Amino acid sequence: MMRTRPLKVALLGCGVVGSEVARIMTTHADDLAARIGAPVELAGVAVRRPSKVRAGIPQELITTDATALVKRGDIDVVIEVIGGIEPARTLITTAFEHGASVVSANKALLAEDGATLYAAAERHGRDLYFEAAVAGAIPLIRPLRESLAGDKVNRVLGIVNGTTNFILDRMDSSGAGYTEALDEATALGYAEADPTADVEGFDAAAKAAILAGIAFHTRVRLDDVHREGLTEVTAADMASARRMGCTVKLLAICERAADGRSVTARVHPAMIPLSHPLASVREAYNAVFVESEAAGQLMFYGPGAGGAPTASAVLGDLVAVCRNKLAGATGPGESAYTQLPVSPMGEVVTRYHISLDVADKPGVLAQVATVFAEHGVSIDTVRQQGRQDSSGEASLVVVTHRAPDAALQGTVEALRSLDTVRGVASIMRVEGE
Amino acid sequence: MMRTRPLKVALLGCGVVGSEVARIMTTHADDLAARIGAPVELAGVAVRRPSKVRAGIPQELITTDATALVKRGDIDVVIEVIGGIEPARTLITTAFEHGASVVSANKALLAEDGATLYAAAERHGRDLYFEAAVAGAIPLIRPLRESLAGDKVNRVLGIVNGTTNFILDRMDSSGAGYTEALDEATALGYAEADPTADVEGFDAAAKAAILAGIAFHTRVRLDDVHREGLTEVTAADMASARRMGCTVKLLAICERAADGRSVTARVHPAMIPLSHPLASVREAYNAVFVESEAAGQLMFYGPGAGGAPTASAVLGDLVAVCRNKLAGATGPGESAYTQLPVSPMGEVVTRYHISLDVADKPGVLAQVATVFAEHGVSIDTVRQQGRQDSSGEASLVVVTHRAPDAALQGTVEALRSLDTVRGVASIMRVEGE
């Protein structure tokens, strides 16, 4: 069954992931050939710094001209692991034009402009695979695109950024503040020198956009995703969560509205009960829950980043794309037929944990409760606690029932304007029930 | 892009799973059509009892002649959910001959004689998909066959039978004995009237055979799988596990030998630490760990059985097979190129927890320790405890380091023959570290 003419692969980018891809293509060439039905050959590697020594990659394969590489015309598959919007987008669409299918790990580009890539792939009859773009080695895109293709997904909820999970895990286990935990993450290589994309939630939001689009068969772009990072999560918030039997995680949540007519996608820190499986996801691991009508609740767990895990996802896609190529077929393309609109954050139904500093005198609770009632927000629990000092202040911790985020936000604004409320110490959503 | 001639589907079996498949095919027809690119039509349903009322299935589709249905010649996909070896095998191979691809949930048949099915599918250029055969709704076959196709899987370890997990969970949480827990499982519908296939481990062993074959790209049959059920697990074993900070689970374990030259597959009860994620898999849920070279450790969790979850897996396969059919291609076939042999249980490296009733006198521990040493088995911990009665007996609980199962078995046999050992109260393997 084995054909002998090799399939030619161009690698764009040779950093942490790219070098692992190249290494495994060499060391496991026989396995890949057996699984594909033809050998695969690394035909060129586009890099920015050609002088850097790259063990195991023959110097003659190295080029700085990525465009010429994807235009060669004899390339069967382009693996894009350079990231960012440009030149990645142009290189990918050029690759499609010149006969190649593409395997990409580029979450930012897919979230920003996936539609352009899908359309170009379809126009030229090529494959676009990107398992590595979300949650590293964890099979998630393929299960959503294929395994659950006969089911109706209602919710995707998960931890999709390892850096922030590491930070929150440290804050939870050691009582450290955000800055201290970030420093540790940086020192251990879990956070980049500029951690903005991770800690501000951009990375997770891109993944949420990709997951929501696939799960609900519609188009969701990065701008559609409500995004809050974790830079404002304090040690006090974490302690507060603990007192409630919860921990704090940065969650990506994609939901179909109850009436089925719209979807939402958001990334923000949230308290989840310690009994929830996501609460025990430690260090830089990722885990994603998928809830669907027939399958019920599924969970996928594993390393969400790193060179080797991400390379595993890339190479799984490479095998699939090569098989398709040999069969003269393509895998699933964009599925956005539901055209469900993405609702704004205000329409998301969630719960709030609100910690207030209030005057320590009678009638305050009644006043506060009235504000909640006026906004149609029902209270689940209240914990009132006098401070053991002479400040004349007390703290009031309110956990609400489920209500639209806009009503909850409105409640908080109104609380701020009460004379008896000295300040809103913290607000955090509660999820995972 | 939508073509209008529908793809025709024949359903063999209309029990718990089949009726859910038929229902979803009707209620979600538009979604399925959009995802496939063509409508799918239920063209016939083969049942044993045609007089039974089946809501939502037109009577004219019902037939008792499954053979005639698969021979019709106009069937694109046959969904086989009748189970068992025959007539399922003949019906499937006949379907391939007559132009249909097959989606099956038949773990027994795939484990017993998957090679025959694969060969028939390949000979006729058809697809054979069977996600539903292992762990119900949990995507596991597709991730192993496709997502990890560029990686090297070294170990698959999991809970793949919901009935036995329910029983063990009850024994653990309530202190109930096996019989009592089984009765509860039966009353709640988690165990069948004849629970043999579940409690003796046949069901899990079939799944282990399927998983091992796919994970290691070799052939593993049911007979190759070492199998021990849970009928001999006692409340005392469970209590013993608790004292060690463990619980007992019925595990399916497939491993590549350290030298890479063989594989093993086994199903047996084992103690696992409470800190291990599998320890917290409750009720009838399933969860499977997959360890591979590049991806590291992945976990898949979800409902392992039930009509709707299994139907979700069947319909996901149906969409894939229909897409392939429209593209004139087929998905991955059998991948058994490594031809790795399956080693017997004696060569498996594991740890034992051994509880001995011994004479309560000096020198016994030395005698026992000598037996371990003579068999090359190194001891991790010993707990010695005099009984607070006048029996003159004590109990000795030994946990070994890792050693070949044959050496561990040999040790136990030798211990039995010691004068000072009155009896071996329990033996259980320890896994999950």
PDB file of C-alpha atoms in Angstrom, chain B residues 93-187:
ATOM      1  CA  THR B  93     -19.290  -8.002   6.012  1.00  0.00           C
ATOM      2  CA  THR B  94     -22.389  -8.406   3.823  1.00  0.00           C
ATOM      3  CA  ALA B  95     -23.019  -4.675   4.133  1.00  0.00           C
ATOM      4  CA  PHE B  96     -19.467  -3.942   2.918  1.00  0.00           C
ATOM      5  CA  GLU B  97     -20.010  -6.273  -0.056  1.00  0.00           C
ATOM      6  CA  HIS B  98     -23.189  -4.473  -1.000  1.00  0.00           C
ATOM      7  CA  GLY B  99     -21.819  -0.970  -1.038  1.00  0.00           C
ATOM      8  CA  ALA B 100     -22.347   0.279   2.509  1.00  0.00           C
ATOM      9  CA  SER B 101     -19.923   1.612   5.065  1.00  0.00           C
ATOM     10  CA  VAL B 102     -20.515   0.599   8.661  1.00  0.00           C
ATOM     11  CA  VAL B 103     -20.791   2.358  12.009  1.00  0.00           C
ATOM     12  CA  SER B 104     -20.748  -0.134  14.853  1.00  0.00           C
ATOM     13  CA  ALA B 105     -20.946  -0.058  18.639  1.00  0.00           C
ATOM     14  CA  ASN B 106     -20.030  -3.741  18.888  1.00  0.00           C
ATOM     15  CA  LYS B 107     -17.054  -4.035  21.255  1.00  0.00           C
ATOM     16  CA  ALA B 108     -17.323  -7.814  21.582  1.00  0.00           C
ATOM     17  CA  LEU B 109     -17.109  -8.395  17.848  1.00  0.00           C
ATOM     18  CA  LEU B 110     -14.332  -5.848  17.311  1.00  0.00           C
ATOM     19  CA  ALA B 111     -12.268  -7.395  20.102  1.00  0.00           C
ATOM     20  CA  GLU B 112     -12.934 -10.943  18.953  1.00  0.00           C
ATOM     21  CA  ASP B 113     -12.465 -10.528  15.242  1.00  0.00           C
ATOM     22  CA  GLY B 114     -11.797  -6.918  14.293  1.00  0.00           C
ATOM     23  CA  ALA B 115      -9.257  -8.042  11.696  1.00  0.00           C
ATOM     24  CA  THR B 116     -11.944  -9.747   9.605  1.00  0.00           C
ATOM     25  CA  LEU B 117     -14.077  -6.605   9.636  1.00  0.00           C
ATOM     26  CA  TYR B 118     -11.171  -4.295   8.781  1.00  0.00           C
ATOM     27  CA  ALA B 119     -10.090  -6.574   5.933  1.00  0.00           C
ATOM     28  CA  ALA B 120     -13.599  -6.723   4.485  1.00  0.00           C
ATOM     29  CA  ALA B 121     -13.957  -2.932   4.719  1.00  0.00           C
ATOM     30  CA  GLU B 122     -10.647  -2.404   2.959  1.00  0.00           C
ATOM     31  CA  ARG B 123     -11.352  -4.994   0.264  1.00  0.00           C
ATOM     32  CA  HIS B 124     -14.545  -3.197  -0.687  1.00  0.00           C
ATOM     33  CA  GLY B 125     -13.266   0.336  -0.097  1.00  0.00           C
ATOM     34  CA  ARG B 126     -15.654   1.071   2.776  1.00  0.00           C
ATOM     35  CA  ASP B 127     -15.385   2.727   6.152  1.00  0.00           C
ATOM     36  CA  LEU B 128     -15.555   0.962   9.504  1.00  0.00           C
ATOM     37  CA  TYR B 129     -16.076   3.392  12.402  1.00  0.00           C
ATOM     38  CA  PHE B 130     -16.757   2.374  15.986  1.00  0.00           C
ATOM     39  CA  GLU B 131     -16.320   5.248  18.441  1.00  0.00           C
ATOM     40  CA  ALA B 132     -19.327   3.989  20.399  1.00  0.00           C
ATOM     41  CA  ALA B 133     -17.701   0.620  21.092  1.00  0.00           C
ATOM     42  CA  VAL B 134     -15.439   2.037  23.799  1.00  0.00           C
ATOM     43  CA  ALA B 135     -16.433   4.393  26.605  1.00  0.00           C
ATOM     44  CA  GLY B 136     -19.771   5.489  25.143  1.00  0.00           C
ATOM     45  CA  ALA B 137     -19.844   9.166  24.318  1.00  0.00           C
ATOM     46  CA  ILE B 138     -16.231   9.850  25.208  1.00  0.00           C
ATOM     47  CA  PRO B 139     -14.174  10.591  22.099  1.00  0.00           C
ATOM     48  CA  LEU B 140     -11.375   8.076  22.464  1.00  0.00           C
ATOM     49  CA  ILE B 141     -11.112   5.985  19.299  1.00  0.00           C
ATOM     50  CA  ARG B 142     -10.867   9.070  17.081  1.00  0.00           C
ATOM     51  CA  PRO B 143      -8.278  10.824  19.284  1.00  0.00           C
ATOM     52  CA  LEU B 144      -6.194   7.630  19.327  1.00  0.00           C
ATOM     53  CA  ARG B 145      -6.606   6.849  15.608  1.00  0.00           C
ATOM     54  CA  GLU B 146      -6.246  10.430  14.399  1.00  0.00           C
ATOM     55  CA  SER B 147      -5.243  13.096  16.916  1.00  0.00           C
ATOM     56  CA  LEU B 148      -2.347  11.015  18.252  1.00  0.00           C
ATOM     57  CA  ALA B 149      -1.404   9.562  14.868  1.00  0.00           C
ATOM     58  CA  GLY B 150       1.821  11.573  14.926  1.00  0.00           C
ATOM     59  CA  ASP B 151       2.744  10.575  18.467  1.00  0.00           C
ATOM     60  CA  LYS B 152       3.853   7.381  20.220  1.00  0.00           C
ATOM     61  CA  VAL B 153       1.410   6.108  22.811  1.00  0.00           C
ATOM     62  CA  ASN B 154       3.040   4.211  25.660  1.00  0.00           C
ATOM     63  CA  ARG B 155       0.153   3.563  27.992  1.00  0.00           C
ATOM     64  CA  VAL B 156      -3.623   3.623  28.155  1.00  0.00           C
ATOM     65  CA  LEU B 157      -5.119   3.289  31.616  1.00  0.00           C
ATOM     66  CA  GLY B 158      -8.713   3.784  32.519  1.00  0.00           C
ATOM     67  CA  ILE B 159     -12.104   2.985  33.865  1.00  0.00           C
ATOM     68  CA  VAL B 160     -14.060   1.701  30.872  1.00  0.00           C
ATOM     69  CA  ASN B 161     -16.984  -0.076  32.493  1.00  0.00           C
ATOM     70  CA  GLY B 162     -19.655   1.984  34.191  1.00  0.00           C
ATOM     71  CA  THR B 163     -21.446  -0.860  35.964  1.00  0.00           C
ATOM     72  CA  THR B 164     -18.393  -2.003  37.870  1.00  0.00           C
ATOM     73  CA  ASN B 165     -17.375   1.555  38.657  1.00  0.00           C
ATOM     74  CA  PHE B 166     -20.806   2.142  40.132  1.00  0.00           C
ATOM     75  CA  ILE B 167     -20.453  -0.983  42.290  1.00  0.00           C
ATOM     76  CA  LEU B 168     -16.966  -0.072  43.518  1.00  0.00           C
ATOM     77  CA  ASP B 169     -17.997   3.530  44.146  1.00  0.00           C
ATOM     78  CA  ARG B 170     -20.840   2.300  46.362  1.00  0.00           C
ATOM     79  CA  MET B 171     -18.580  -0.128  48.193  1.00  0.00           C
ATOM     80  CA  ASP B 172     -16.140   2.706  48.787  1.00  0.00           C
ATOM     81  CA  SER B 173     -18.642   5.325  49.914  1.00  0.00           C
ATOM     82  CA  SER B 174     -20.983   3.166  51.980  1.00  0.00           C
ATOM     83  CA  GLY B 175     -18.807   0.285  53.115  1.00  0.00           C
ATOM     84  CA  ALA B 176     -21.214  -2.109  51.413  1.00  0.00           C
ATOM     85  CA  GLY B 177     -20.087  -5.548  50.332  1.00  0.00           C
ATOM     86  CA  TYR B 178     -19.957  -6.606  46.699  1.00  0.00           C
ATOM     87  CA  THR B 179     -23.328  -8.388  46.659  1.00  0.00           C
ATOM     88  CA  GLU B 180     -25.145  -5.525  48.302  1.00  0.00           C
ATOM     89  CA  ALA B 181     -23.614  -2.985  45.908  1.00  0.00           C
ATOM     90  CA  LEU B 182     -24.447  -5.181  42.916  1.00  0.00           C
ATOM     91  CA  ASP B 183     -28.065  -5.398  44.096  1.00  0.00           C
ATOM     92  CA  GLU B 184     -28.236  -1.633  44.253  1.00  0.00           C
ATOM     93  CA  ALA B 185     -26.703  -1.329  40.774  1.00  0.00           C
ATOM     94  CA  THR B 186     -29.289  -3.779  39.450  1.00  0.00           C
ATOM     95  CA  ALA B 187     -32.175  -1.976  41.132  1.00  0.00           C
TER      96      ALA B 187
END
